[in-house]
Coordinates of C-alpha atoms in Angstrom, one line a residue:
Chain A
M1 CA -42.7 -144.2 43.0
T2 CA -40.6 -147.3 42.7
E3 CA -38.8 -148.4 39.5
E4 CA -39.3 -152.1 40.3
S5 CA -41.0 -154.1 37.7
P6 CA -44.0 -155.9 39.1
A7 CA -45.0 -159.4 38.1
Q8 CA -46.5 -159.3 34.6
A9 CA -48.9 -161.5 32.7
P10 CA -47.1 -163.1 29.7
G11 CA -46.8 -160.9 26.7
T12 CA -47.3 -157.6 28.6
V13 CA -43.7 -157.0 29.8
R14 CA -42.6 -153.4 29.3
P15 CA -39.6 -151.4 30.5
G16 CA -39.7 -151.5 34.3
G17 CA -40.1 -147.8 35.0
R18 CA -43.0 -147.2 32.6
T19 CA -44.8 -150.4 33.8
A20 CA -44.4 -149.4 37.4
R21 CA -45.7 -145.8 36.7
T22 CA -48.7 -147.2 34.8
R23 CA -49.5 -149.6 37.6
A24 CA -49.2 -146.8 40.2
A25 CA -51.4 -144.5 38.2
V26 CA -54.0 -147.3 37.8
R27 CA -53.8 -148.0 41.5
D28 CA -54.3 -144.3 42.4
A29 CA -57.4 -144.3 40.2
V30 CA -58.7 -147.4 41.8
L31 CA -58.2 -146.0 45.3
T32 CA -59.9 -142.7 44.3
G33 CA -62.8 -144.6 42.8
L34 CA -63.2 -146.9 45.8
S35 CA -63.1 -144.0 48.1
E36 CA -65.6 -142.0 46.2
H37 CA -68.0 -144.6 45.0
G38 CA -67.2 -147.8 46.9
Y39 CA -66.8 -151.2 45.2
P40 CA -70.3 -151.4 43.8
G41 CA -69.8 -148.1 42.0
L42 CA -66.3 -148.8 40.7
T43 CA -66.1 -149.3 36.9
V44 CA -63.2 -149.9 34.4
E45 CA -64.4 -146.8 32.6
Y46 CA -63.8 -144.7 35.8
V47 CA -60.3 -146.2 36.2
A48 CA -59.5 -145.5 32.5
E49 CA -60.6 -141.9 32.7
H50 CA -58.8 -141.2 36.0
S51 CA -55.5 -143.1 35.2
G52 CA -55.2 -142.1 31.5
V53 CA -54.7 -145.8 30.7
H54 CA -56.9 -147.1 27.9
K55 CA -59.8 -149.3 28.8
T56 CA -58.7 -152.1 26.6
T57 CA -55.3 -152.1 28.3
L58 CA -57.0 -152.3 31.7
Y59 CA -59.1 -155.3 30.6
R60 CA -56.1 -157.0 29.0
R61 CA -53.7 -156.6 32.0
W62 CA -56.1 -156.7 34.9
G63 CA -59.1 -158.6 33.6
G64 CA -61.7 -156.2 35.1
V65 CA -62.7 -154.5 38.3
E66 CA -62.0 -157.4 40.6
G67 CA -58.4 -157.7 39.2
L68 CA -57.9 -154.0 39.5
V69 CA -58.9 -154.0 43.2
A70 CA -56.8 -157.0 44.0
D71 CA -53.7 -155.5 42.3
A72 CA -54.2 -152.2 44.2
L73 CA -54.1 -154.3 47.4
D74 CA -51.1 -156.2 46.2
L75 CA -49.3 -152.9 45.6
A76 CA -50.4 -151.5 49.0
G77 CA -48.7 -154.5 50.5
E78 CA -45.4 -153.6 48.9
D79 CA -44.9 -150.6 51.2
S80 CA -42.0 -150.3 53.7
W81 CA -44.2 -150.2 56.9
T82 CA -42.6 -151.6 60.0
P83 CA -44.2 -152.3 63.3
P84 CA -43.6 -149.8 66.2
D85 CA -40.3 -150.1 68.2
T86 CA -40.8 -148.2 71.5
G87 CA -38.5 -150.3 73.7
S88 CA -41.3 -152.3 75.4
L89 CA -43.9 -154.8 74.2
E90 CA -46.6 -152.8 76.0
G91 CA -45.5 -149.6 74.2
D92 CA -45.3 -151.4 70.9
L93 CA -48.8 -152.9 71.2
R94 CA -50.2 -149.6 72.3
A95 CA -48.6 -147.8 69.4
L96 CA -49.9 -150.4 67.0
A97 CA -53.4 -150.0 68.3
H98 CA -53.2 -146.2 68.1
E99 CA -52.1 -146.5 64.5
V100 CA -55.3 -148.4 63.7
V101 CA -57.5 -145.9 65.6
D102 CA -55.7 -142.9 63.9
T103 CA -56.3 -144.5 60.5
F104 CA -60.0 -145.0 61.1
G105 CA -60.4 -141.7 62.8
D106 CA -59.2 -139.9 59.6
P107 CA -61.8 -140.2 56.9
S108 CA -59.3 -139.8 54.0
A109 CA -57.0 -142.4 55.5
A110 CA -59.9 -144.7 56.3
A111 CA -61.5 -144.6 52.9
A112 CA -59.3 -147.0 51.0
P113 CA -59.0 -149.8 53.7
T114 CA -62.7 -149.5 54.3
A115 CA -63.4 -149.9 50.6
F116 CA -61.1 -152.9 50.4
V117 CA -62.8 -154.7 53.3
A118 CA -66.2 -153.9 51.7
A119 CA -65.1 -155.2 48.3
A120 CA -64.1 -158.5 49.8
F121 CA -67.8 -159.2 50.6
Q122 CA -68.5 -159.1 46.9
S123 CA -65.3 -160.3 45.2
E124 CA -63.5 -163.6 46.0
Q125 CA -60.4 -162.2 44.3
A126 CA -60.5 -159.1 46.6
A127 CA -61.0 -161.4 49.6
R128 CA -57.9 -163.4 48.6
A129 CA -55.8 -160.2 48.1
L130 CA -57.0 -158.9 51.5
R131 CA -56.1 -162.2 53.2
A132 CA -52.6 -162.0 51.6
F133 CA -52.2 -158.3 52.6
Y134 CA -53.0 -158.8 56.3
G135 CA -51.1 -162.1 56.5
E136 CA -48.0 -160.3 55.2
R137 CA -48.6 -157.2 57.3
F138 CA -49.1 -159.1 60.5
A139 CA -46.1 -161.4 59.8
R140 CA -43.9 -158.2 59.9
C141 CA -45.0 -157.8 63.5
G142 CA -43.1 -160.9 64.6
T143 CA -40.1 -158.6 65.2
M144 CA -42.1 -156.9 68.1
L145 CA -42.4 -160.2 69.8
D146 CA -38.8 -161.2 69.0
R147 CA -37.5 -158.0 70.7
A148 CA -39.7 -158.6 73.7
V149 CA -38.3 -162.1 74.1
E150 CA -34.7 -160.8 73.8
R151 CA -35.5 -158.2 76.5
G152 CA -36.8 -161.0 78.7
E153 CA -40.3 -159.5 78.8
I154 CA -42.1 -162.7 77.7
P155 CA -41.1 -166.3 77.1
A156 CA -40.4 -167.3 73.5
G157 CA -43.0 -169.1 71.4
S158 CA -45.9 -166.7 71.0
D159 CA -47.2 -166.2 67.4
G160 CA -46.4 -162.6 66.6
A161 CA -48.9 -162.4 63.7
A162 CA -51.7 -163.6 66.0
V163 CA -50.7 -161.0 68.6
A164 CA -50.8 -158.2 66.0
G165 CA -54.2 -159.5 64.9
A166 CA -55.4 -159.6 68.5
V167 CA -54.5 -155.9 68.9
S168 CA -56.3 -155.0 65.7
A169 CA -59.3 -157.2 65.9
P170 CA -61.4 -155.4 68.5
L171 CA -60.8 -152.1 66.7
F172 CA -61.8 -153.4 63.3
F173 CA -64.7 -155.1 64.9
R174 CA -66.0 -151.8 66.3
A175 CA -65.4 -150.0 63.0
F176 CA -66.9 -152.6 60.6
V177 CA -69.2 -154.9 62.6
T178 CA -70.7 -153.2 65.7
R179 CA -70.2 -149.8 64.1
E180 CA -69.2 -148.1 67.3
P181 CA -66.9 -145.1 67.6
L182 CA -63.2 -145.6 68.1
D183 CA -61.1 -143.5 70.4
A184 CA -57.8 -143.6 72.2
A185 CA -59.3 -145.4 75.2
Q186 CA -60.3 -148.2 72.8
A187 CA -56.8 -148.4 71.5
D188 CA -55.4 -148.6 75.1
Q189 CA -57.9 -151.3 76.0
A190 CA -57.1 -153.4 72.9
A191 CA -53.4 -153.2 73.7
A192 CA -53.8 -154.0 77.3
A193 CA -56.0 -157.0 76.6
A194 CA -53.6 -158.4 74.0
L195 CA -50.7 -158.0 76.4
A196 CA -52.5 -159.8 79.1
A197 CA -53.3 -162.6 76.7
V198 CA -49.7 -162.8 75.5
R199 CA -48.5 -163.0 79.1
A200 CA -51.1 -165.8 79.8
G201 CA -49.7 -167.8 76.8
A202 CA -52.9 -167.5 74.7
Y203 CA -50.9 -167.1 71.5
R204 CA -48.5 -170.0 72.1
P205 CA -49.1 -173.2 70.3
A206 CA -52.2 -175.0 71.6
R207 CA -51.6 -177.5 74.3
P208 CA -54.0 -180.3 75.3
R209 CA -56.4 -179.0 78.0
Chain B
M1 CA -94.2 -166.2 65.2
T2 CA -95.1 -163.6 67.9
E3 CA -98.4 -161.8 68.2
E4 CA -96.8 -158.7 69.6
S5 CA -97.5 -155.5 67.7
P6 CA -94.2 -153.8 66.5
A7 CA -93.8 -150.1 66.6
Q8 CA -95.8 -148.6 63.7
A9 CA -95.5 -145.5 61.6
P10 CA -98.6 -143.3 62.3
G11 CA -101.6 -144.3 60.2
T12 CA -100.5 -147.8 59.6
V13 CA -101.7 -149.6 62.7
R14 CA -103.4 -152.9 62.1
P15 CA -104.6 -155.7 64.3
G16 CA -101.5 -157.0 66.1
G17 CA -101.4 -160.6 64.8
R18 CA -101.8 -159.6 61.2
T19 CA -99.2 -156.9 61.5
A20 CA -96.7 -159.2 63.2
R21 CA -97.3 -161.9 60.5
T22 CA -96.8 -159.4 57.7
R23 CA -93.6 -158.1 59.3
A24 CA -92.3 -161.6 59.8
A25 CA -93.1 -162.5 56.1
V26 CA -91.3 -159.4 54.9
R27 CA -88.4 -160.1 57.2
D28 CA -88.1 -163.7 55.8
A29 CA -88.1 -162.3 52.3
V30 CA -85.4 -159.8 53.1
L31 CA -83.2 -162.5 54.7
T32 CA -83.7 -164.7 51.7
G33 CA -82.9 -161.9 49.3
L34 CA -79.8 -160.8 51.3
S35 CA -78.6 -164.4 51.4
E36 CA -79.1 -165.0 47.7
H37 CA -78.1 -161.7 46.2
G38 CA -76.4 -159.6 49.0
Y39 CA -77.4 -156.0 49.8
P40 CA -76.4 -154.6 46.3
G41 CA -78.8 -157.0 44.7
L42 CA -81.8 -156.6 47.1
T43 CA -84.8 -154.8 45.6
V44 CA -88.2 -153.9 46.9
E45 CA -89.6 -155.8 44.0
Y46 CA -87.9 -159.0 45.2
V47 CA -89.3 -158.5 48.7
A48 CA -92.8 -157.9 47.4
E49 CA -92.7 -161.0 45.2
H50 CA -91.3 -163.3 48.0
S51 CA -93.4 -161.9 50.9
G52 CA -96.7 -161.5 49.1
V53 CA -96.9 -157.9 50.4
H54 CA -97.6 -155.3 47.8
K55 CA -94.7 -153.0 46.7
T56 CA -96.7 -149.9 47.6
T57 CA -97.2 -151.2 51.1
L58 CA -93.5 -151.9 51.5
Y59 CA -92.6 -148.4 50.4
R60 CA -95.2 -146.9 52.6
R61 CA -94.3 -148.8 55.8
W62 CA -90.5 -149.3 55.3
G63 CA -89.5 -146.5 53.0
G64 CA -87.4 -148.8 50.8
V65 CA -84.5 -151.3 50.9
E66 CA -82.6 -149.6 53.7
G67 CA -85.6 -149.5 55.9
L68 CA -86.4 -153.1 55.1
V69 CA -82.9 -154.3 56.1
A70 CA -82.9 -152.2 59.3
D71 CA -86.3 -153.6 60.3
A72 CA -85.2 -157.2 59.7
L73 CA -82.2 -156.5 62.0
D74 CA -84.5 -155.0 64.6
L75 CA -86.7 -158.1 64.5
A76 CA -83.6 -160.3 64.7
G77 CA -82.8 -158.5 68.0
E78 CA -86.2 -159.5 69.4
D79 CA -85.2 -163.1 69.8
S80 CA -84.9 -164.9 73.1
W81 CA -81.2 -165.7 72.9
T82 CA -79.4 -165.9 76.2
P83 CA -75.6 -166.3 76.8
P84 CA -74.2 -169.7 77.7
D85 CA -74.4 -170.8 81.3
T86 CA -71.9 -173.6 81.8
G87 CA -71.0 -173.1 85.5
S88 CA -67.7 -171.3 84.9
L89 CA -66.6 -168.1 83.1
E90 CA -64.0 -170.0 81.1
G91 CA -66.7 -172.4 79.9
D92 CA -69.2 -169.6 79.2
L93 CA -66.6 -167.7 77.1
R94 CA -65.6 -170.8 75.3
A95 CA -69.2 -171.7 74.5
L96 CA -69.9 -168.2 73.3
A97 CA -66.8 -168.3 71.0
H98 CA -67.9 -171.7 69.6
E99 CA -71.4 -170.3 68.9
V100 CA -69.7 -167.7 66.7
V101 CA -67.5 -170.2 64.9
D102 CA -70.4 -172.6 64.4
T103 CA -72.5 -169.9 62.9
F104 CA -69.8 -168.8 60.4
G105 CA -68.9 -172.4 59.7
D106 CA -72.5 -173.1 58.4
P107 CA -73.1 -171.3 55.1
S108 CA -76.9 -171.1 55.7
A109 CA -76.5 -169.7 59.2
A110 CA -73.8 -167.3 58.1
A111 CA -75.6 -165.8 55.1
A112 CA -77.9 -163.4 56.9
P113 CA -75.4 -162.0 59.5
T114 CA -72.8 -161.7 56.7
A115 CA -75.3 -159.8 54.5
F116 CA -76.1 -157.5 57.4
V117 CA -72.5 -156.7 58.0
A118 CA -72.0 -156.1 54.3
A119 CA -75.1 -153.9 54.1
A120 CA -73.8 -151.6 56.8
F121 CA -70.9 -150.5 54.5
Q122 CA -73.5 -149.1 52.1
S123 CA -76.4 -148.0 54.3
E124 CA -76.1 -145.7 57.3
Q125 CA -79.5 -147.0 58.4
A126 CA -78.3 -150.6 58.3
A127 CA -75.2 -149.5 60.2
R128 CA -77.3 -147.9 63.0
A129 CA -79.5 -151.1 63.2
L130 CA -76.4 -153.3 63.4
R131 CA -74.9 -151.1 66.2
A132 CA -78.2 -151.4 68.1
F133 CA -78.4 -155.2 67.5
Y134 CA -74.9 -156.0 68.8
G135 CA -75.2 -153.5 71.6
E136 CA -78.3 -155.2 72.9
R137 CA -76.9 -158.7 72.2
F138 CA -73.7 -158.1 74.1
A139 CA -75.5 -156.3 76.9
R140 CA -77.3 -159.6 77.6
C141 CA -73.9 -161.2 78.2
G142 CA -73.5 -159.2 81.4
T143 CA -75.2 -162.1 83.2
M144 CA -72.2 -164.3 82.4
L145 CA -69.9 -161.9 84.2
D146 CA -72.4 -161.4 87.1
R147 CA -72.4 -165.1 87.7
A148 CA -68.6 -165.3 87.6
V149 CA -68.5 -162.5 90.2
E150 CA -71.0 -164.4 92.4
R151 CA -68.9 -167.6 92.1
G152 CA -65.9 -165.6 93.2
E153 CA -64.1 -166.2 90.0
I154 CA -63.3 -162.6 89.1
P155 CA -63.7 -159.3 91.0
A156 CA -66.7 -157.2 90.2
G157 CA -66.5 -154.2 87.8
S158 CA -65.7 -155.7 84.4
D159 CA -67.8 -154.6 81.5
G160 CA -69.7 -157.7 80.4
A161 CA -70.6 -156.3 77.0
A162 CA -67.0 -155.5 76.3
V163 CA -65.9 -159.0 77.3
A164 CA -68.5 -160.5 75.0
G165 CA -67.3 -158.3 72.2
A166 CA -63.7 -159.3 73.0
V167 CA -64.6 -163.0 72.6
S168 CA -66.3 -162.3 69.3
A169 CA -64.0 -159.7 67.8
P170 CA -61.0 -161.9 66.7
L171 CA -63.5 -164.4 65.1
F172 CA -65.4 -161.7 63.1
F173 CA -62.1 -160.1 62.2
R174 CA -60.9 -163.4 60.6
A175 CA -64.3 -163.9 58.9
F176 CA -64.8 -160.4 57.5
V177 CA -61.4 -158.6 57.4
T178 CA -58.4 -161.0 57.2
R179 CA -60.7 -163.6 55.5
E180 CA -59.0 -166.5 57.2
P181 CA -60.7 -169.8 58.0
L182 CA -62.3 -170.3 61.4
D183 CA -62.1 -173.5 63.4
A184 CA -62.6 -174.7 67.0
A185 CA -58.9 -173.9 67.8
Q186 CA -59.6 -170.2 66.9
A187 CA -62.7 -170.2 69.2
D188 CA -60.6 -171.7 72.1
Q189 CA -57.9 -169.1 71.5
A190 CA -60.4 -166.2 71.5
A191 CA -62.0 -167.4 74.7
A192 CA -58.6 -167.9 76.4
A193 CA -57.4 -164.5 75.4
A194 CA -60.5 -162.8 76.6
L195 CA -60.4 -164.7 79.9
A196 CA -56.8 -163.6 80.5
A197 CA -57.7 -160.0 79.7
V198 CA -60.7 -160.1 82.1
R199 CA -58.5 -161.5 84.8
A200 CA -55.9 -158.8 84.2
G201 CA -58.6 -156.1 84.5
A202 CA -58.6 -155.0 80.9
Y203 CA -62.3 -154.5 80.8
R204 CA -62.7 -152.6 84.1
P205 CA -63.1 -148.8 84.0
A206 CA -59.9 -147.2 82.8
R207 CA -57.6 -146.0 85.5
P208 CA -54.8 -143.4 85.1
R209 CA -51.7 -145.1 84.0

């Protein structure tokens, strides 16, 4: 648990530690509720009961279920995750793909991200938070490409966030659209395809064709 | 409207034309309901009112909302869609990507597929129907690859369904996961990336590495 004070709505500032603990407790209750009941079944009452934070406080600080879900996503984005660093771009992309497959292969790890993706179909606020979450997450992957350029593996200029998205996209697509199973072979294929596309310059700024 | 008789539950067979018309009317009502209210808001009562088919008939033949959604997807898969045939694999993949972007760029065209993808988060029956729909749809794309092999553009052996999925995946990923806007440049990038991966052999049967 961090002692950082999150951004507060005016008039709700409290000592940093207590605020952060409250926010984390609320976030935990939101994640549990999403995992157990999904977005359509999540209620402010449920979060109040499972966080120990009074319902009126939840309404005042988060506005309602949409705000609670969006803030849980904001908080998820404040973690210290860094992209893989295996010594080669091929290894990094493969490790990244396997992280995605491992997450969706573990029901307890998959529950929260799945619920967030589902919530975004019904809540514009959740959709905005999801866009911000993945935007920031994939931006961190720029370092993978920077290192590959430094090692002389690829020319400079590819969009690292686009490459990270390209590795993830076919795996999320199977999990959430075509509803096909995910396995290690899928991860390897996603990484190999993204690497080939990087090498072909598909993620460099568009040129006239 | 087709006059083909769809598969029937025992004891519910009726003359083909009337059955097909009923099924299409029910499907239309399901699509309208999904577009207007999403899966959580769809009810058998709504479908009865908008299709003119009695509620007890809907329950008897489709079981309920989950069965109605799954059958609408089954019916959507019975269309005569064929993959693009532009004379080159590059052109075909690009045309396919633009079809996806055009669909999601048009709110009225996007509503039903979006609602189906959302429904699969809440209904295992919808998820199975979605898997069957995309499996069959992408299988049709094998002809794109066959033609490219015949033209000598690529070696034989790539999985056409996987390639079609690879073109679609980054676009669906932006639409439904990262919630980013889609435009023609995204379509071109998806097609270029998939083509590079095909050429690199990413969609041929896995070899030991």
